[in-house]
Structures are given as C-alpha cells and as structure tokens.
mmCIF file of C-alpha atoms in Angstrom:
data_model
loop_
_atom_site.group_PDB
_atom_site.id
_atom_site.type_symbol
_atom_site.label_atom_id
_atom_site.label_comp_id
_atom_site.label_asym_id
_atom_site.label_seq_id
_atom_site.Cartn_x
_atom_site.Cartn_y
_atom_site.Cartn_z
ATOM 1 C CA MET A 10 7.846 -5.110 -17.109
ATOM 2 C CA SER A 11 5.474 -3.111 -14.708
ATOM 3 C CA ARG A 12 6.196 -2.350 -11.154
ATOM 4 C CA GLN A 13 3.707 -2.847 -8.487
ATOM 5 C CA LYS A 14 3.642 -0.866 -5.203
ATOM 6 C CA ILE A 15 3.310 -2.805 -1.888
ATOM 7 C CA SER A 16 2.281 -1.205 1.764
ATOM 8 C CA GLU A 17 5.007 0.237 3.950
ATOM 9 C CA PHE A 18 4.088 -2.472 6.393
ATOM 10 C CA SER A 19 4.853 -5.078 3.882
ATOM 11 C CA ALA A 20 8.192 -3.405 2.753
ATOM 12 C CA LYS A 21 9.470 -2.862 6.400
ATOM 13 C CA THR A 22 8.345 -6.282 7.323
ATOM 14 C CA ALA A 23 10.409 -8.082 4.439
ATOM 15 C CA LEU A 24 13.533 -5.536 4.574
ATOM 16 C CA TYR A 25 14.083 -4.451 8.135
ATOM 17 C CA PRO A 26 15.996 -7.752 8.943
ATOM 18 C CA ALA A 27 18.516 -6.807 6.311
ATOM 19 C CA PHE A 28 19.167 -3.681 8.301
ATOM 20 C CA ASN A 29 19.637 -5.710 11.425
ATOM 21 C CA LEU A 30 16.515 -4.033 12.841
ATOM 22 C CA ASP A 31 13.225 -5.265 14.407
ATOM 23 C CA PHE A 32 10.189 -3.857 12.844
ATOM 24 C CA ARG A 33 7.613 -2.937 15.720
ATOM 25 C CA GLY A 34 4.980 -1.436 13.262
ATOM 26 C CA LEU A 35 1.310 -2.496 13.307
ATOM 27 C CA ALA A 36 -0.962 -2.278 10.292
ATOM 28 C CA ILE A 37 -4.564 -1.092 11.272
ATOM 29 C CA THR A 38 -7.850 -0.254 9.806
ATOM 30 C CA GLN A 39 -10.736 1.733 11.207
ATOM 31 C CA ASP A 40 -11.978 -1.506 12.918
ATOM 32 C CA THR A 41 -8.750 -1.853 15.167
ATOM 33 C CA SER A 42 -9.299 -1.236 18.654
ATOM 34 C CA VAL A 43 -7.329 1.254 21.137
ATOM 35 C CA SER A 44 -6.739 -1.818 23.310
ATOM 36 C CA GLU A 45 -5.181 -3.693 20.296
ATOM 37 C CA ILE A 46 -3.038 -0.673 19.638
ATOM 38 C CA ALA A 47 -2.077 -0.174 23.438
ATOM 39 C CA LYS A 48 -1.276 -3.889 23.807
ATOM 40 C CA HIS A 49 1.044 -3.721 20.917
ATOM 41 C CA PHE A 50 2.815 -0.559 21.905
ATOM 42 C CA GLY A 51 1.874 0.245 25.588
ATOM 43 C CA ASP A 52 2.019 3.908 26.295
ATOM 44 C CA THR A 53 4.782 5.121 23.883
ATOM 45 C CA ASN A 54 4.680 7.956 21.544
ATOM 46 C CA LEU A 55 3.330 6.761 18.177
ATOM 47 C CA VAL A 56 3.446 7.887 14.459
ATOM 48 C CA VAL A 57 0.401 6.924 12.442
ATOM 49 C CA LYS A 58 0.104 7.358 8.602
ATOM 50 C CA VAL A 59 -1.892 6.246 5.599
ATOM 51 C CA ASP A 60 -0.319 3.188 3.972
ATOM 52 C CA GLN A 61 -1.651 2.880 0.563
ATOM 53 C CA GLY A 62 1.528 3.731 -1.657
ATOM 54 C CA ILE A 63 0.805 7.598 -1.706
ATOM 55 C CA LYS A 64 3.507 9.863 -2.112
ATOM 56 C CA LYS A 65 4.091 13.279 -0.146
ATOM 57 C CA ARG A 66 2.056 12.091 2.748
ATOM 58 C CA GLY A 67 3.551 14.679 5.055
ATOM 59 C CA LYS A 68 2.797 17.433 2.806
ATOM 60 C CA LEU A 69 -0.687 16.078 2.327
ATOM 61 C CA GLY A 70 -1.357 15.942 6.150
ATOM 62 C CA LEU A 71 -1.451 12.056 5.953
ATOM 63 C CA VAL A 72 1.056 11.406 8.819
ATOM 64 C CA LYS A 73 0.642 12.509 12.544
ATOM 65 C CA ILE A 74 3.249 11.948 15.020
ATOM 66 C CA ASN A 75 3.428 12.079 18.774
ATOM 67 C CA LEU A 76 0.177 10.347 19.400
ATOM 68 C CA LYS A 77 -1.074 7.992 22.223
ATOM 69 C CA PRO A 78 -3.053 4.809 21.379
ATOM 70 C CA SER A 79 -6.329 6.655 22.410
ATOM 71 C CA GLU A 80 -5.845 9.324 19.994
ATOM 72 C CA ILE A 81 -5.355 7.256 16.913
ATOM 73 C CA PRO A 82 -9.037 6.368 16.075
ATOM 74 C CA ALA A 83 -10.008 9.949 15.778
ATOM 75 C CA THR A 84 -7.096 10.599 13.526
ATOM 76 C CA ILE A 85 -7.868 7.862 11.182
ATOM 77 C CA ALA A 86 -11.572 8.406 11.281
ATOM 78 C CA VAL A 87 -10.869 11.687 9.416
ATOM 79 C CA TRP A 88 -8.694 9.856 6.870
ATOM 80 C CA ALA A 89 -11.248 7.223 6.557
ATOM 81 C CA LYS A 90 -13.824 10.033 5.444
ATOM 82 C CA GLN A 91 -11.380 11.007 2.722
ATOM 83 C CA GLY A 92 -11.507 7.454 1.441
ATOM 84 C CA TRP A 93 -8.223 5.966 2.964
ATOM 85 C CA SER A 94 -8.747 2.646 4.421
ATOM 86 C CA ASN A 95 -5.209 1.141 5.601
ATOM 87 C CA PHE A 96 -2.805 2.612 8.146
ATOM 88 C CA LEU A 97 0.605 2.007 9.779
ATOM 89 C CA VAL A 98 1.474 2.736 13.231
ATOM 90 C CA GLU A 99 4.888 2.876 14.579
ATOM 91 C CA PRO A 100 6.790 3.936 17.710
ATOM 92 C CA VAL A 101 8.124 7.604 17.068
ATOM 93 C CA TYR A 102 11.907 7.432 16.612
ATOM 94 C CA GLU A 103 13.418 10.513 18.155
ATOM 95 C CA HIS A 104 16.129 12.346 15.904
ATOM 96 C CA ASP A 105 17.335 15.762 14.846
ATOM 97 C CA SER A 106 15.778 16.653 11.459
ATOM 98 C CA SER A 107 19.385 17.707 10.294
ATOM 99 C CA SER A 108 20.316 13.856 10.429
ATOM 100 C CA GLU A 109 17.825 12.999 7.849
ATOM 101 C CA HIS A 110 19.190 11.645 4.619
ATOM 102 C CA TYR A 111 17.469 10.471 1.262
ATOM 103 C CA LEU A 112 18.253 7.391 -0.651
ATOM 104 C CA SER A 113 16.505 5.512 -3.455
ATOM 105 C CA LEU A 114 17.380 2.631 -5.807
ATOM 106 C CA ILE A 115 15.728 2.159 -9.109
ATOM 107 C CA ARG A 116 16.517 -1.037 -11.249
ATOM 108 C CA VAL A 117 17.599 -0.022 -14.891
ATOM 109 C CA ARG A 118 18.789 -1.886 -17.665
ATOM 110 C CA THR A 119 22.353 -1.696 -16.421
ATOM 111 C CA GLY A 120 21.952 -2.475 -12.883
ATOM 112 C CA TRP A 121 20.886 0.031 -10.109
ATOM 113 C CA GLN A 122 20.314 3.884 -10.533
ATOM 114 C CA ILE A 123 21.299 5.228 -6.779
ATOM 115 C CA ASN A 124 20.298 8.700 -5.701
ATOM 116 C CA TYR A 125 21.544 9.969 -2.344
ATOM 117 C CA SER A 126 21.274 13.301 -0.418
ATOM 118 C CA ARG A 127 22.240 14.239 2.908
ATOM 119 C CA SER A 128 19.277 16.712 2.953
ATOM 120 C CA GLY A 129 16.524 14.295 3.408
ATOM 121 C CA GLY A 130 12.918 14.455 4.859
ATOM 122 C CA VAL A 131 9.761 16.204 3.644
ATOM 123 C CA ASP A 132 11.655 18.955 1.954
ATOM 124 C CA ILE A 133 13.807 16.692 -0.434
ATOM 125 C CA GLU A 134 12.364 18.278 -3.337
ATOM 126 C CA SER A 135 13.259 21.608 -2.453
ATOM 127 C CA ASN A 136 16.954 20.429 -2.231
ATOM 128 C CA TRP A 137 16.819 18.365 -5.400
ATOM 129 C CA GLU A 138 20.213 19.813 -6.447
ATOM 130 C CA SER A 139 21.752 18.109 -3.491
ATOM 131 C CA ILE A 140 21.122 14.629 -5.010
ATOM 132 C CA THR A 141 24.278 12.692 -5.826
ATOM 133 C CA THR A 142 25.137 9.212 -6.892
ATOM 134 C CA LYS A 143 28.172 9.270 -4.682
ATOM 135 C CA LEU A 144 27.830 7.285 -1.317
ATOM 136 C CA PRO A 145 29.357 7.577 1.994
ATOM 137 C CA THR A 146 31.761 4.660 2.252
ATOM 138 C CA LYS A 147 29.917 2.843 5.134
ATOM 139 C CA LEU A 148 26.489 3.125 3.146
ATOM 140 C CA GLU A 149 28.035 2.095 -0.126
ATOM 141 C CA THR A 150 29.493 -1.095 1.583
ATOM 142 C CA PHE A 151 26.015 -1.794 2.964
ATOM 143 C CA LEU A 152 24.371 -1.492 -0.313
ATOM 144 C CA ASN A 153 26.884 -3.656 -2.296
ATOM 145 C CA ASN A 154 27.069 -6.522 0.309
ATOM 146 C CA ILE A 155 23.613 -6.721 1.836
ATOM 147 C CA LEU A 156 20.793 -4.597 0.551
ATOM 148 C CA ILE A 157 21.160 -4.993 -3.258
ATOM 149 C CA PRO A 158 21.486 -8.725 -3.023
ATOM 150 C CA GLU A 159 18.262 -8.587 -0.688
ATOM 151 C CA LEU A 160 16.525 -6.580 -3.336
ATOM 152 C CA ASP A 161 17.578 -8.964 -6.146
ATOM 153 C CA SER A 162 16.249 -11.883 -4.034
ATOM 154 C CA ARG A 163 12.915 -10.291 -3.586
ATOM 155 C CA HIS A 164 12.296 -9.065 -6.930
ATOM 156 C CA ILE A 165 12.285 -5.364 -5.702
ATOM 157 C CA SER A 166 12.743 -3.075 -8.495
ATOM 158 C CA PHE A 167 12.248 0.389 -6.696
ATOM 159 C CA LEU A 168 13.304 1.237 -3.073
ATOM 160 C CA GLU A 169 13.003 4.761 -1.850
ATOM 161 C CA MET A 170 13.922 5.542 1.852
ATOM 162 C CA ASN A 171 13.160 9.213 3.019
ATOM 163 C CA PRO A 172 14.504 9.798 5.517
ATOM 164 C CA ILE A 173 17.139 7.573 6.731
ATOM 165 C CA VAL A 174 19.186 8.109 9.869
ATOM 166 C CA GLU A 175 22.380 6.633 11.278
ATOM 167 C CA ARG A 176 22.519 5.742 14.959
ATOM 168 C CA GLY A 177 25.865 4.276 15.946
ATOM 169 C CA ASP A 178 26.373 1.256 13.339
ATOM 170 C CA LYS A 179 22.687 1.206 12.286
ATOM 171 C CA ILE A 180 21.199 2.653 9.169
ATOM 172 C CA ILE A 181 17.628 3.172 10.083
ATOM 173 C CA PRO A 182 14.827 3.781 7.429
ATOM 174 C CA LEU A 183 11.994 5.679 8.919
ATOM 175 C CA ASP A 184 9.866 5.916 5.984
ATOM 176 C CA MET A 185 10.052 3.438 3.017
ATOM 177 C CA ALA A 186 8.289 2.774 -0.269
ATOM 178 C CA VAL A 187 8.861 -0.299 -2.197
ATOM 179 C CA GLU A 188 7.674 -1.541 -5.838
ATOM 180 C CA VAL A 189 8.262 -5.094 -6.820
ATOM 181 C CA ASP A 190 8.417 -6.653 -10.476
ATOM 182 C CA SER A 191 5.011 -7.756 -11.079
ATOM 183 C CA ALA A 192 6.325 -10.260 -13.727
ATOM 184 C CA ALA A 193 8.151 -12.123 -11.196
ATOM 185 C CA SER A 194 7.192 -15.869 -10.970
ATOM 186 C CA ASP A 195 6.915 -15.964 -7.059
ATOM 187 C CA LEU A 196 6.115 -12.982 -5.052
ATOM 188 C CA SER A 197 4.975 -14.885 -1.964
ATOM 189 C CA ILE A 198 8.329 -13.830 -0.207
ATOM 190 C CA LEU A 199 6.848 -10.362 0.222
ATOM 191 C CA PRO A 200 3.411 -9.789 2.150
ATOM 192 C CA ASP A 201 0.542 -8.958 -0.074
ATOM 193 C CA ARG A 202 -0.205 -5.470 -0.904
ATOM 194 C CA MET A 203 -3.290 -4.081 1.025
ATOM 195 C CA LEU A 204 -6.214 -3.473 -1.270
ATOM 196 C CA THR A 205 -8.872 -1.050 -0.736
ATOM 197 C CA LYS A 206 -12.626 -2.204 -0.711
ATOM 198 C CA SER A 207 -13.089 -1.048 -4.358
ATOM 199 C CA GLU A 208 -10.079 -2.775 -5.512
ATOM 200 C CA LYS A 209 -11.015 -5.882 -3.967
ATOM 201 C CA GLU A 210 -14.383 -5.873 -5.435
ATOM 202 C CA ILE A 211 -13.143 -5.204 -8.904
ATOM 203 C CA ALA A 212 -10.488 -7.967 -8.507
ATOM 204 C CA ILE A 213 -13.243 -10.425 -7.598
ATOM 205 C CA LEU A 214 -15.237 -9.285 -10.640
ATOM 206 C CA ASP A 215 -12.047 -9.650 -12.746
ATOM 207 C CA ASN A 216 -11.921 -13.385 -11.546
ATOM 208 C CA HIS A 217 -15.307 -14.092 -12.745
ATOM 209 C CA THR A 218 -15.098 -12.975 -16.169
ATOM 210 C CA PRO A 219 -13.114 -13.817 -19.342
ATOM 211 C CA ALA A 220 -12.667 -10.074 -20.038
ATOM 212 C CA SER A 221 -9.996 -7.958 -18.098
ATOM 213 C CA LEU A 222 -11.060 -5.487 -15.453
ATOM 214 C CA LYS A 223 -8.366 -3.702 -13.598
ATOM 215 C CA PHE A 224 -8.543 -0.852 -11.153
ATOM 216 C CA LYS A 225 -5.951 0.779 -8.814
ATOM 217 C CA LEU A 226 -6.921 3.609 -6.266
ATOM 218 C CA ILE A 227 -4.279 6.115 -6.448
ATOM 219 C CA ASN A 228 -5.809 9.173 -4.527
ATOM 220 C CA PRO A 229 -9.387 8.816 -3.163
ATOM 221 C CA ALA A 230 -9.598 12.628 -2.778
ATOM 222 C CA GLY A 231 -8.535 13.128 -6.547
ATOM 223 C CA ARG A 232 -10.618 14.994 -8.877
ATOM 224 C CA ILE A 233 -9.912 13.153 -12.143
ATOM 225 C CA TRP A 234 -11.474 9.703 -12.404
ATOM 226 C CA MET A 235 -11.040 7.366 -15.350
ATOM 227 C CA LEU A 236 -13.022 4.741 -17.183
ATOM 228 C CA LEU A 237 -10.527 3.562 -19.668
ATOM 229 C CA SER A 238 -10.784 0.844 -22.351
ATOM 230 C CA GLY A 239 -7.416 -0.837 -23.200
ATOM 231 C CA GLY A 240 -3.968 -0.629 -21.572
ATOM 232 C CA GLY A 241 -2.168 1.443 -24.288
ATOM 233 C CA ALA A 242 -4.760 4.094 -24.156
ATOM 234 C CA SER A 243 -4.711 4.153 -20.558
ATOM 235 C CA LEU A 244 -1.186 4.596 -20.437
ATOM 236 C CA VAL A 245 -1.271 7.582 -22.954
ATOM 237 C CA LEU A 246 -3.914 9.350 -20.903
ATOM 238 C CA ALA A 247 -2.341 8.776 -17.501
ATOM 239 C CA ASP A 248 0.778 10.374 -18.985
ATOM 240 C CA GLU A 249 -1.072 13.321 -20.441
ATOM 241 C CA VAL A 250 -2.689 14.028 -17.132
ATOM 242 C CA ALA A 251 0.955 14.153 -15.271
ATOM 243 C CA ASP A 252 2.272 16.233 -18.450
ATOM 244 C CA LEU A 253 -0.479 18.920 -17.624
ATOM 245 C CA ASP A 254 0.549 18.987 -13.953
ATOM 246 C CA LEU A 255 -2.606 17.245 -12.932
ATOM 247 C CA GLY A 256 -0.957 14.199 -11.411
ATOM 248 C CA SER A 257 -1.862 15.000 -7.928
ATOM 249 C CA GLU A 258 -5.507 14.942 -9.011
ATOM 250 C CA LEU A 259 -5.441 11.549 -10.580
ATOM 251 C CA ALA A 260 -7.627 9.476 -8.476
ATOM 252 C CA ASN A 261 -7.531 6.027 -10.193
ATOM 253 C CA TYR A 262 -5.643 4.040 -13.073
ATOM 254 C CA GLY A 263 -6.951 0.896 -14.677
ATOM 255 C CA GLU A 264 -8.825 -0.421 -17.728
ATOM 256 C CA TYR A 265 -11.429 -2.624 -18.953
ATOM 257 C CA SER A 266 -10.813 -4.727 -22.029
ATOM 258 C CA GLY A 267 -11.334 -8.071 -23.642
ATOM 259 C CA ALA A 268 -14.779 -7.372 -24.766
ATOM 260 C CA PRO A 269 -16.650 -7.244 -21.567
ATOM 261 C CA SER A 270 -20.382 -7.563 -21.216
ATOM 262 C CA ASP A 271 -22.474 -4.626 -20.552
ATOM 263 C CA ASP A 272 -23.268 -6.212 -17.200
ATOM 264 C CA ASP A 273 -19.435 -6.639 -16.443
ATOM 265 C CA VAL A 274 -18.933 -2.647 -17.395
ATOM 266 C CA TYR A 275 -22.026 -1.704 -15.387
ATOM 267 C CA ALA A 276 -20.693 -3.511 -12.165
ATOM 268 C CA TYR A 277 -17.202 -2.190 -12.821
ATOM 269 C CA THR A 278 -18.318 1.358 -13.307
ATOM 270 C CA LYS A 279 -20.710 1.299 -10.404
ATOM 271 C CA ILE A 280 -17.951 0.247 -8.049
ATOM 272 C CA ILE A 281 -15.771 3.216 -9.186
ATOM 273 C CA LEU A 282 -18.537 5.501 -8.914
ATOM 274 C CA THR A 283 -19.183 4.774 -5.504
ATOM 275 C CA GLN A 284 -15.541 5.289 -4.806
ATOM 276 C CA LEU A 285 -15.721 8.672 -6.452
ATOM 277 C CA LEU A 286 -18.754 9.633 -4.328
ATOM 278 C CA GLU A 287 -17.019 8.886 -0.977
ATOM 279 C CA SER A 288 -14.463 11.667 -1.854
ATOM 280 C CA SER A 289 -14.134 14.399 0.880
ATOM 281 C CA SER A 290 -13.291 17.147 -1.996
ATOM 282 C CA SER A 291 -16.006 19.645 -2.175
ATOM 283 C CA LYS A 292 -14.493 20.621 -5.475
ATOM 284 C CA SER A 293 -15.734 19.803 -9.068
ATOM 285 C CA LYS A 294 -14.642 16.528 -10.510
ATOM 286 C CA ALA A 295 -14.236 14.991 -13.851
ATOM 287 C CA ILE A 296 -14.791 11.420 -15.370
ATOM 288 C CA ILE A 297 -12.693 10.510 -18.482
ATOM 289 C CA ILE A 298 -14.383 7.798 -20.426
ATOM 290 C CA ALA A 299 -11.911 6.928 -23.207
ATOM 291 C CA GLY A 300 -9.924 4.605 -25.297
ATOM 292 C CA GLY A 301 -8.187 4.031 -28.441
ATOM 293 C CA VAL A 302 -10.121 2.548 -31.442
ATOM 294 C CA ALA A 303 -11.104 -0.937 -30.469
ATOM 295 C CA ASN A 304 -10.971 -3.940 -32.758
ATOM 296 C CA PHE A 305 -13.389 -6.261 -30.945
ATOM 297 C CA THR A 306 -14.954 -4.200 -28.044
ATOM 298 C CA ASP A 307 -18.494 -3.170 -28.874
ATOM 299 C CA VAL A 308 -18.611 0.534 -27.956
ATOM 300 C CA ALA A 309 -22.356 0.713 -27.799
ATOM 301 C CA LYS A 310 -22.609 -2.177 -25.630
ATOM 302 C CA THR A 311 -20.059 -1.266 -23.256
ATOM 303 C CA PHE A 312 -21.576 2.092 -23.096
ATOM 304 C CA LYS A 313 -24.895 0.698 -22.190
ATOM 305 C CA GLY A 314 -23.292 -0.515 -19.079
ATOM 306 C CA ILE A 315 -21.745 2.701 -18.175
ATOM 307 C CA ILE A 316 -25.058 4.540 -18.611
ATOM 308 C CA ARG A 317 -26.794 2.120 -16.399
ATOM 309 C CA ALA A 318 -24.224 3.023 -13.601
ATOM 310 C CA LEU A 319 -24.301 6.710 -14.264
ATOM 311 C CA SER A 320 -28.010 6.788 -14.301
ATOM 312 C CA GLU A 321 -28.305 5.279 -10.898
ATOM 313 C CA LYS A 322 -25.792 7.818 -9.390
ATOM 314 C CA SER A 323 -26.631 10.829 -11.538
ATOM 315 C CA GLN A 324 -28.209 13.080 -8.732
ATOM 316 C CA GLU A 325 -25.268 12.528 -6.349
ATOM 317 C CA LEU A 326 -22.886 13.112 -9.339
ATOM 318 C CA ASN A 327 -24.484 16.386 -10.046
ATOM 319 C CA SER A 328 -24.461 17.366 -6.348
ATOM 320 C CA GLN A 329 -20.659 17.000 -6.517
ATOM 321 C CA ASN A 330 -20.423 19.152 -9.811
ATOM 322 C CA VAL A 331 -19.356 15.943 -11.832
ATOM 323 C CA LYS A 332 -18.909 16.188 -15.673
ATOM 324 C CA VAL A 333 -18.039 13.457 -17.993
ATOM 325 C CA PHE A 334 -15.490 13.919 -20.811
ATOM 326 C CA VAL A 335 -15.713 10.952 -23.484
ATOM 327 C CA ARG A 336 -13.433 9.942 -26.380
ATOM 328 C CA ARG A 337 -14.089 6.589 -28.002
ATOM 329 C CA GLY A 338 -13.854 4.655 -31.280
ATOM 330 C CA GLY A 339 -14.546 1.235 -32.442
ATOM 331 C CA PRO A 340 -17.315 -1.044 -33.650
ATOM 332 C CA ASN A 341 -20.680 0.536 -33.280
ATOM 333 C CA GLU A 342 -18.939 3.811 -32.310
ATOM 334 C CA GLU A 343 -21.580 5.979 -33.836
ATOM 335 C CA ARG A 344 -24.306 4.498 -32.097
ATOM 336 C CA GLY A 345 -22.561 4.221 -28.779
ATOM 337 C CA LEU A 346 -21.577 7.968 -29.017
ATOM 338 C CA THR A 347 -25.291 8.926 -29.813
ATOM 339 C CA LEU A 348 -26.531 6.932 -26.642
ATOM 340 C CA MET A 349 -23.964 8.602 -24.538
ATOM 341 C CA GLN A 350 -24.336 12.098 -25.811
ATOM 342 C CA LYS A 351 -28.258 11.923 -25.401
ATOM 343 C CA PHE A 352 -28.154 10.568 -21.673
ATOM 344 C CA LEU A 353 -25.272 12.963 -20.630
ATOM 345 C CA ASN A 354 -27.246 15.984 -21.876
ATOM 346 C CA GLU A 355 -30.506 14.982 -20.244
ATOM 347 C CA LYS A 356 -28.540 14.339 -16.788
ATOM 348 C CA ASN A 357 -26.620 17.498 -17.234
ATOM 349 C CA LEU A 358 -23.514 15.465 -16.862
ATOM 350 C CA LEU A 359 -21.999 16.311 -20.435
ATOM 351 C CA GLY A 360 -18.292 17.611 -20.571
ATOM 352 C CA SER A 361 -17.622 16.762 -24.124
ATOM 353 C CA ILE A 362 -17.780 13.730 -26.375
ATOM 354 C CA TYR A 363 -15.611 12.855 -29.278
ATOM 355 C CA GLY A 364 -15.050 9.679 -31.765
ATOM 356 C CA ARG A 365 -11.897 8.366 -33.224
ATOM 357 C CA SER A 366 -11.276 11.510 -35.430
ATOM 358 C CA THR A 367 -10.381 13.538 -32.249
ATOM 359 C CA PRO A 368 -6.908 13.065 -30.550
ATOM 360 C CA LEU A 369 -6.985 10.938 -27.529
ATOM 361 C CA THR A 370 -5.322 13.551 -25.162
ATOM 362 C CA VAL A 371 -7.784 16.632 -26.050
ATOM 363 C CA VAL A 372 -10.223 15.472 -23.345
ATOM 364 C CA VAL A 373 -7.446 15.781 -20.791
ATOM 365 C CA SER A 374 -6.954 19.488 -21.848
ATOM 366 C CA GLN A 375 -10.692 20.040 -21.479
ATOM 367 C CA VAL A 376 -10.666 18.400 -17.964
ATOM 368 C CA LYS A 377 -7.938 20.847 -16.989
ATOM 369 C CA GLU A 378 -9.989 23.607 -18.293
ATOM 370 C CA TYR A 379 -13.183 22.517 -16.380
ATOM 371 C CA LEU A 380 -11.485 21.781 -13.131
ATOM 372 C CA THR A 381 -9.471 25.236 -13.107
#
C-alpha cells in the first residue's frame, strides 16, 4: 500500500493534542496579508517554512527564523518565484541546539520500526551512526501508551520528528513529517494535504476522463521532469533517478495511463511544462518521456498530444536549455517515435529517443550525462 504525504500544518493539527500541546501554527499562501499574520501571532518572533512535504528544508534555505509578521511576505515571495505555494508560520520555540533529538516511526509488516537519536536537528545525517532503536524510558512509555495508538487510529504509516525537545513533562516536536496509508477507507480524520496549482489542475483533468492522469510535484526547482506512461515504469525510473544520486533533482512523479486521448495528454503535458518553466533554476533541465511496452495505449496518439504541448512551449524550453529523452514501446510505436524524433530535431530539443529494444533505465543515465 502506498503512502501519501500530508502538510506539516495538517500533521501538527492532527497530532499535537496527543502530545498535550496547543498548536498555534498558521497555514499561509502568498495572498495572506500581514494583518492576518499579525492578528494571529501578535508581535512575536516567528519561523516560516515551505510546507509541501519536502525534506532537508533547512539545508535548502526553505526555513527562516526570527521574523516579524511584516518580514514574512518578502520571504515567501522569493520562495514563490521558485515554485513553492504553501507555507507554515509558527512561533519560534527558544531552545538550545544540544537539546534537539530525532525520532521516526515507520510502519512495517511486524509493527513499527523506531529510530531515535540524541543528536537531532539539521545535521542528523552527519550523525547517522548515533541512531538507535533504544528509547529513554519516558519516551518509550509515551510511544506505547499514547502516540502509537494515535497513529494507528489515524492510518498514519510514517512519522518523523526532527527535532524534538523535552521541556518539563512535555515532549515537543518542532518539525514533523507525516505520511498516511492512501488505501485507508476514511482519511477524513486528517486535514487534506495542500495541493499546488498544477496538482489541482491535473486532479480536475483526472476527474473528467476515463483515463488515469496523476501528478505529484516534488521539487519545483528540480531539473528532471517526467512524463511517464504506466505505474510500473514510473516506479522503475524514479528508483533509477535515486540510484544515480539524482534524487534531489527529481521535480515530479506521476503517470498517464488507461489509453488517454491526445487531448488529455496535451492538457496534462501543458500543465507540467508550465510548472517546469516557472522554475527559478538557471541550469539546464531534462524531460523524460518514457514507459514500458504498452498493451493498449496508442503511442502515436499520445505522442501527438505531447508534441502539441511541446510545440507551444518550444522557444521557452530552448531558452532554459531543456532537452527531451524518450524511451517508449507499444501499439503504433514506430510511427510515434518517428513523429517525436522529427519534431524534437526540428525544435532543437532532442536528447535521445529509443524504442522497446533499449532498457528503460538507459535514458536516466543519459540525462545524468547531460545535466552534469
């Protein structure tokens, strides 16, 4: 069963009561006014961060601390130009960095895998050898008696808190990442995950077609963008990107399947290209158009939809040094590949193009060569 990320705002809203804490955070967008922020927090020092399920926010410069309400709009305006749209504001919790601990719980077949370290915070990966499964008695009691039953009742399959600090009898998670079981029958007990504009637009498309159109924005400043056909192939390619140490450059995940029309594929592709072109990265980028060997989806028909969208954006794509790497097989494969190769050559967008005889992962290696 797959896991679905939810926003930190949603996670803390749902779980802070289990810690006997009042959550004072505010979810904001670029449209939120200074007066609304000031009304909620007064003149206290604030922390603001991107709240879209991305990890290593501190390392990526996506967290700012000790801001006043009047300083927040300028900060999120910079992030918005990078493609981020959802943000979380909270009061700063004063503490010593030496008091920061790390805790994660991952649901596995046999129960819960627990990882704990007394050396938490932004440098946890440098202190990975400090991770243990042994918990302090107080924390172990809290997990067994309160937290784990709460996670079970809310269909939560992953929880990471980094850092957590202790203050008196309180355990306080300052940063929280949560994933829920997407196959759970009722997730209404958790607030909805915030969707980006492009995710919302594709969700609407998906609801109006018998085909399947899925899209998850991972990193709007990423350099590797995917247009993938079929869930199995998308998993293989995403894993290959990670295996080649390109995971931090992966911009999106998703797939189109179920024999979509060329109009469906055109609209789907156009939304993704629009998102790509909003990237603040000045470096070259790659689009991977790939999939396994289709049984029913007409390769030529779907490629016509992709070509229409690429054609409308070709000048902008060239200006951002975008190349397209293709590997596809299925009905009308040769015709589709011929159409695509001719178009990409004419528009100076061709990275490489292959049919079913080439392993699916070859294009990822070529993307790495191009980007480096």
